[in-house]
PDB file of C-alpha atoms in Angstrom:
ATOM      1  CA  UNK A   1       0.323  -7.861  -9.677  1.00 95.00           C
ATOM      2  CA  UNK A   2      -0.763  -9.897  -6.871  1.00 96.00           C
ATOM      3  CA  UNK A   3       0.073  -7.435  -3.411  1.00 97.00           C
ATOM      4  CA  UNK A   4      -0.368  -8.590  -0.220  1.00 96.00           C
ATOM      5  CA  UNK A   5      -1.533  -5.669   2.477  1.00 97.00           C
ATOM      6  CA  UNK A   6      -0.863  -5.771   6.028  1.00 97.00           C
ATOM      7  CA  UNK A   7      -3.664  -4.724   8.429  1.00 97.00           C
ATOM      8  CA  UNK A   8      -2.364  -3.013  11.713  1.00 97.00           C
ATOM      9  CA  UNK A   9       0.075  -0.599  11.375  1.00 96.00           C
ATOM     10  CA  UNK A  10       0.032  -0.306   7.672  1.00 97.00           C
ATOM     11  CA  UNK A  11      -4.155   0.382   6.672  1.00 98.00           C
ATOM     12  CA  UNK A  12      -4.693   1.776   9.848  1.00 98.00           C
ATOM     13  CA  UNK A  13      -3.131   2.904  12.982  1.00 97.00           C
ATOM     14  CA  UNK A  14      -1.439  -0.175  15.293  1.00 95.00           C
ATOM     15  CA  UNK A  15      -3.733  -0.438  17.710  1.00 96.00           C
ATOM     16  CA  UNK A  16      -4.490  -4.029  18.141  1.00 94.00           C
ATOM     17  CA  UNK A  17      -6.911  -6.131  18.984  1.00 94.00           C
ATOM     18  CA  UNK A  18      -8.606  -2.680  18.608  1.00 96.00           C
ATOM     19  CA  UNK A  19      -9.065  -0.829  14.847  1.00 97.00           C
ATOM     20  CA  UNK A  20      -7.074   1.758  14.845  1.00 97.00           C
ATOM     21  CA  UNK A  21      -7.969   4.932  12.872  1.00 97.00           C
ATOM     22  CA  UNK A  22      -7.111   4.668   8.903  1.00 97.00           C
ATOM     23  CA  UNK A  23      -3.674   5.815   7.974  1.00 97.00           C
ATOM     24  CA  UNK A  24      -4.749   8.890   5.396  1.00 96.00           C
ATOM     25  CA  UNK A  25      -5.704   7.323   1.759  1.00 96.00           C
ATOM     26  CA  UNK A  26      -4.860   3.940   2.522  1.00 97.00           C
ATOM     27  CA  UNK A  27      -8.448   2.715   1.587  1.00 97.00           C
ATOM     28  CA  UNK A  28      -8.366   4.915  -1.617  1.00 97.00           C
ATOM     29  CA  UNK A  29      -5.254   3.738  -2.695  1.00 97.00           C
ATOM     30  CA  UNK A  30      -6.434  -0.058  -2.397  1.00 98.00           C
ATOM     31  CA  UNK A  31      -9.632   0.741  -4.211  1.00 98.00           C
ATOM     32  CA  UNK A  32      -7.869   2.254  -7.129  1.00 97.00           C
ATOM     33  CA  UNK A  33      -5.416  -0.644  -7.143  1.00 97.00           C
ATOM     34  CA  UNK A  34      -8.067  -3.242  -7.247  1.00 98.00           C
ATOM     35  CA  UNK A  35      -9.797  -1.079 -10.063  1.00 97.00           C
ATOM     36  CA  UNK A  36      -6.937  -1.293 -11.999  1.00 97.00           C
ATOM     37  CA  UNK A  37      -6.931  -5.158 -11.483  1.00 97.00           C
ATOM     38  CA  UNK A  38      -4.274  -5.663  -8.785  1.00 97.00           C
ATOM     39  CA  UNK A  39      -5.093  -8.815  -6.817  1.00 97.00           C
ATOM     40  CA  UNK A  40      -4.797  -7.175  -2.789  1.00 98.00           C
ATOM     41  CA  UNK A  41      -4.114  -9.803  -0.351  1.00 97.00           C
ATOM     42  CA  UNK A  42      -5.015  -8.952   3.237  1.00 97.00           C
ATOM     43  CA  UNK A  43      -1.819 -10.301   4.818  1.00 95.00           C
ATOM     44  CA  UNK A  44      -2.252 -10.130   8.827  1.00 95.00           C
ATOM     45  CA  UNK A  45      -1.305 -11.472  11.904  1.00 93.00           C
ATOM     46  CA  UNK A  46      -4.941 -11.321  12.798  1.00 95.00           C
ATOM     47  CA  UNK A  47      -7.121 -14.170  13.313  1.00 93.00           C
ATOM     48  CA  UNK A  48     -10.345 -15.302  14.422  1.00 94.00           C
ATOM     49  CA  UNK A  49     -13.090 -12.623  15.058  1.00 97.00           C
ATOM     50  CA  UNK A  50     -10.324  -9.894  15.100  1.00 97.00           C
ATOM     51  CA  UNK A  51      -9.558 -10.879  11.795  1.00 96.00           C
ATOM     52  CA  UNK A  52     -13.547 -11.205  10.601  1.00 97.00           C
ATOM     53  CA  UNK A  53     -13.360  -7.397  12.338  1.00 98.00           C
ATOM     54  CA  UNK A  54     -10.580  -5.854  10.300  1.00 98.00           C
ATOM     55  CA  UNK A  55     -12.208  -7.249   7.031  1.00 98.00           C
ATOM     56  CA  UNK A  56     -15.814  -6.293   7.511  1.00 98.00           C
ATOM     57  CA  UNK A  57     -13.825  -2.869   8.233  1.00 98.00           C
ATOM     58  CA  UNK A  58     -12.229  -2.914   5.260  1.00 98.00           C
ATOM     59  CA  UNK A  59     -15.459  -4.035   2.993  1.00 98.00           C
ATOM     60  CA  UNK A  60     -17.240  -1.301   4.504  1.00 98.00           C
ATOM     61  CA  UNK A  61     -15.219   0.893   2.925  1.00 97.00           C
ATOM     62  CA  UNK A  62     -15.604  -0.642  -0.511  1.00 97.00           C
ATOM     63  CA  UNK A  63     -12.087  -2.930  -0.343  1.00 97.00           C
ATOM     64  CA  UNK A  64     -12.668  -6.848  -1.041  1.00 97.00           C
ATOM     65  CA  UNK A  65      -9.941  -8.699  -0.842  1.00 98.00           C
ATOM     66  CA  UNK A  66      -8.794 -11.283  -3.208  1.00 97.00           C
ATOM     67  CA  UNK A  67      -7.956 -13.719  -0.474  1.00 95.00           C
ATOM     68  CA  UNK A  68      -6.988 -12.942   3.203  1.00 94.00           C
ATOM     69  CA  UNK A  69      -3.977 -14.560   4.948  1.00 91.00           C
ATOM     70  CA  UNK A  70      -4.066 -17.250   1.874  1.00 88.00           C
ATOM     71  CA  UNK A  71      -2.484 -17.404  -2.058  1.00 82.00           C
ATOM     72  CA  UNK A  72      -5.977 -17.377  -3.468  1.00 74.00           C
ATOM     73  CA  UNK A  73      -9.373 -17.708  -2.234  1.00 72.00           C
ATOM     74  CA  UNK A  74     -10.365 -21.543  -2.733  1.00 72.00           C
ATOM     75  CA  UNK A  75      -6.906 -22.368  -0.507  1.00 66.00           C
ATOM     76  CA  UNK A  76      -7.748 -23.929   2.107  1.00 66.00           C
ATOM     77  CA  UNK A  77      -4.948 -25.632   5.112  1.00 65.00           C
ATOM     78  CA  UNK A  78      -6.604 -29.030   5.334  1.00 63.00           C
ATOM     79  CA  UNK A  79      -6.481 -29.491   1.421  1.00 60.00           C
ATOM     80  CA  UNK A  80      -3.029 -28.181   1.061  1.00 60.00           C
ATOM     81  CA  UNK A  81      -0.053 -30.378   1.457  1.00 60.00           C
ATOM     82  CA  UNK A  82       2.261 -27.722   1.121  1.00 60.00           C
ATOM     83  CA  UNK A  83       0.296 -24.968   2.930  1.00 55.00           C
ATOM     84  CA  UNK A  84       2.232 -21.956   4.445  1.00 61.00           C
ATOM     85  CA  UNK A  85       1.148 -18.562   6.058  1.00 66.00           C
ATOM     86  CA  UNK A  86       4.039 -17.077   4.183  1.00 76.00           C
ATOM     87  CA  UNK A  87       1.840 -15.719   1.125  1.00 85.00           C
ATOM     88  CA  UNK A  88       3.636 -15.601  -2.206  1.00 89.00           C
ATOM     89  CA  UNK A  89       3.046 -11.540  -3.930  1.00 93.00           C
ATOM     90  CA  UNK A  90       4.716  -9.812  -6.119  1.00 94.00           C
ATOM     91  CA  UNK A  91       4.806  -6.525  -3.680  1.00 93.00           C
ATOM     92  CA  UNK A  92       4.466  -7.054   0.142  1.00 94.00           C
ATOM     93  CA  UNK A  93       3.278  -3.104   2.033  1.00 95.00           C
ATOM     94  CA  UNK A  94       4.059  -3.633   5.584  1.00 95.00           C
ATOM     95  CA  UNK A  95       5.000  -0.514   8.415  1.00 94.00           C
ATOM     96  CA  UNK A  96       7.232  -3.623   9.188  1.00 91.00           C
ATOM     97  CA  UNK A  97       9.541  -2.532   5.812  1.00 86.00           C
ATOM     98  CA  UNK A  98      12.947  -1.452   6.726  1.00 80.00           C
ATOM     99  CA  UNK A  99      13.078   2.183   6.723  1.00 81.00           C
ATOM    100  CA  UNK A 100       9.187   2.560   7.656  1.00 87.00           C
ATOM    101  CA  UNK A 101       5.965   2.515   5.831  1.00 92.00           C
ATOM    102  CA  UNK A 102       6.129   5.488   3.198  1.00 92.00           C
ATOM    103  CA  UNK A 103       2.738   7.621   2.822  1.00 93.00           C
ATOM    104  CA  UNK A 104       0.165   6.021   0.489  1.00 95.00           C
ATOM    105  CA  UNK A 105       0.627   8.645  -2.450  1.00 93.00           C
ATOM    106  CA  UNK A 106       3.979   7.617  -2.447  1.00 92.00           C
ATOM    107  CA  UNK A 107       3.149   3.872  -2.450  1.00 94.00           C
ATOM    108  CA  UNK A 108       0.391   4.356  -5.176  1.00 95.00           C
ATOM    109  CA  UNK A 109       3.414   6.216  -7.670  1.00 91.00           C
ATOM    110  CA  UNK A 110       5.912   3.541  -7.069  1.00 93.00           C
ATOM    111  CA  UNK A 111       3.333   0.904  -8.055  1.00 94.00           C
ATOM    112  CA  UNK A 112       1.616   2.821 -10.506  1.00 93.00           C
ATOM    113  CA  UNK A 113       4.921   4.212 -12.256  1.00 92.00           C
ATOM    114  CA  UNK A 114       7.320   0.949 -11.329  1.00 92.00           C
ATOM    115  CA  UNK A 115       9.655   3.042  -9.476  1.00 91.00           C
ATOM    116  CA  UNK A 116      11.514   2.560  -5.901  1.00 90.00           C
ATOM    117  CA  UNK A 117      11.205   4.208  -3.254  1.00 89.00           C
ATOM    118  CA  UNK A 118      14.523   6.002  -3.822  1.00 88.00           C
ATOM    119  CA  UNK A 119      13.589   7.388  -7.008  1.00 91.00           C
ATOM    120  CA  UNK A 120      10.005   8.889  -6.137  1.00 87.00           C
ATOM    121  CA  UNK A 121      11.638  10.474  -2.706  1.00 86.00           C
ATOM    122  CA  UNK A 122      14.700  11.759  -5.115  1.00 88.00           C
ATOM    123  CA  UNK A 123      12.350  13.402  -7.518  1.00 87.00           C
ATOM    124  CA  UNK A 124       9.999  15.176  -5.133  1.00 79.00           C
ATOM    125  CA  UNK A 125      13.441  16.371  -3.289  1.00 85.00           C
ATOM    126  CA  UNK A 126      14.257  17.766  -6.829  1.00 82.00           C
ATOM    127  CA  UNK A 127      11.071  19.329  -7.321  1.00 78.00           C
ATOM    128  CA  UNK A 128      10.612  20.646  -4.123  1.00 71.00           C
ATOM    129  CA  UNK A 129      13.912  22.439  -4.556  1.00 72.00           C
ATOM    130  CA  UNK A 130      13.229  23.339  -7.933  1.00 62.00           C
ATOM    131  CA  UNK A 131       9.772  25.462  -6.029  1.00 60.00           C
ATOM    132  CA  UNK A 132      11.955  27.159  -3.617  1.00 59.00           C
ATOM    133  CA  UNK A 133      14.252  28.624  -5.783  1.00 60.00           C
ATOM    134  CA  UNK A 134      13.704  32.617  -6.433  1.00 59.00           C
ATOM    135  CA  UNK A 135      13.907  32.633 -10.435  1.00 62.00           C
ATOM    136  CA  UNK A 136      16.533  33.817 -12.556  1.00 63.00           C
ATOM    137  CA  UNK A 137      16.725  37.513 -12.871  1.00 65.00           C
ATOM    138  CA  UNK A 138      16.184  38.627 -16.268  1.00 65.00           C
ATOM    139  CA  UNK A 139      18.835  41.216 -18.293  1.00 62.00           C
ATOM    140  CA  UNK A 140      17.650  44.375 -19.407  1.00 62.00           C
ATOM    141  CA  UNK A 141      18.154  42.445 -23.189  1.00 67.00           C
ATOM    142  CA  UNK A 142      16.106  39.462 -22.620  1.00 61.00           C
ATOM    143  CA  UNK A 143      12.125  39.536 -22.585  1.00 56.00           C
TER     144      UNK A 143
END
């Protein structure tokens, strides 16, 4: 799948221009997605030498983008008739999203397992019930 990531907000903490601190596994989770062949996009409102910042920050920690605020990387504006900064992905993770930015275990399970959101939040509510419950007491007949 081809995913385009948003920077601020989403990778790390919105703190811009500055870096904010890295939201927890966010840089695992995009190494083990580009491992398993997933074409990240770094999809930012960033430009310039902030955005030259948030990559170098991001290669430092072993993440190299397929392309960064383009399709692919040979795109470039002047050569492009029909350029447009809306990037075309299969998956867009934003903190932007309607109902939030879910934790980065969660995000790697729905793309991992091709589930929604509502499914993976279900489940763990089942499970987590499931935990709390005292177990059945046993008869006096059953071993």
């Amino acid at each position: 799948m081809t995913i385009a990531v948003d920077f601020d907000g989403t990778i790390v903490e919105d703190r811009y221009p500055e870096i904010g601190s890295e939201k927890p596994f966010a840089t695992e989770t995009l190494r083990m997605l580009i491992q398993e062949r997933h074409k990240i996009i770094l999809w930012s409102v960033r430009e310039g030498e902030c955005l030259d910042e948030a990559v170098q920050w991001c290669k430092e920690r072993g993440i190299e983008f397929y392309a960064v605020n383009k399709d692919y990387p040979e795109e470039k504006v002047e050569f492009n008739n029909h350029f447009s900064r809306k990037i075309k992905a299969d998956i867009f993770i934003d903190d932007r999203n309607i109902g939030g930015l879910p934790d980065w275990g969660t995000i790697y399970r729905m793309l991992k397992e091709n589930r929604s959101l509502r499914d993976v939040i279900k489940e763990t509510l089942t499970m987590s019930i499931d935990s709390t419950q005292a177990p059945k007491k046993k008869h006096w007949w059953q071993h």
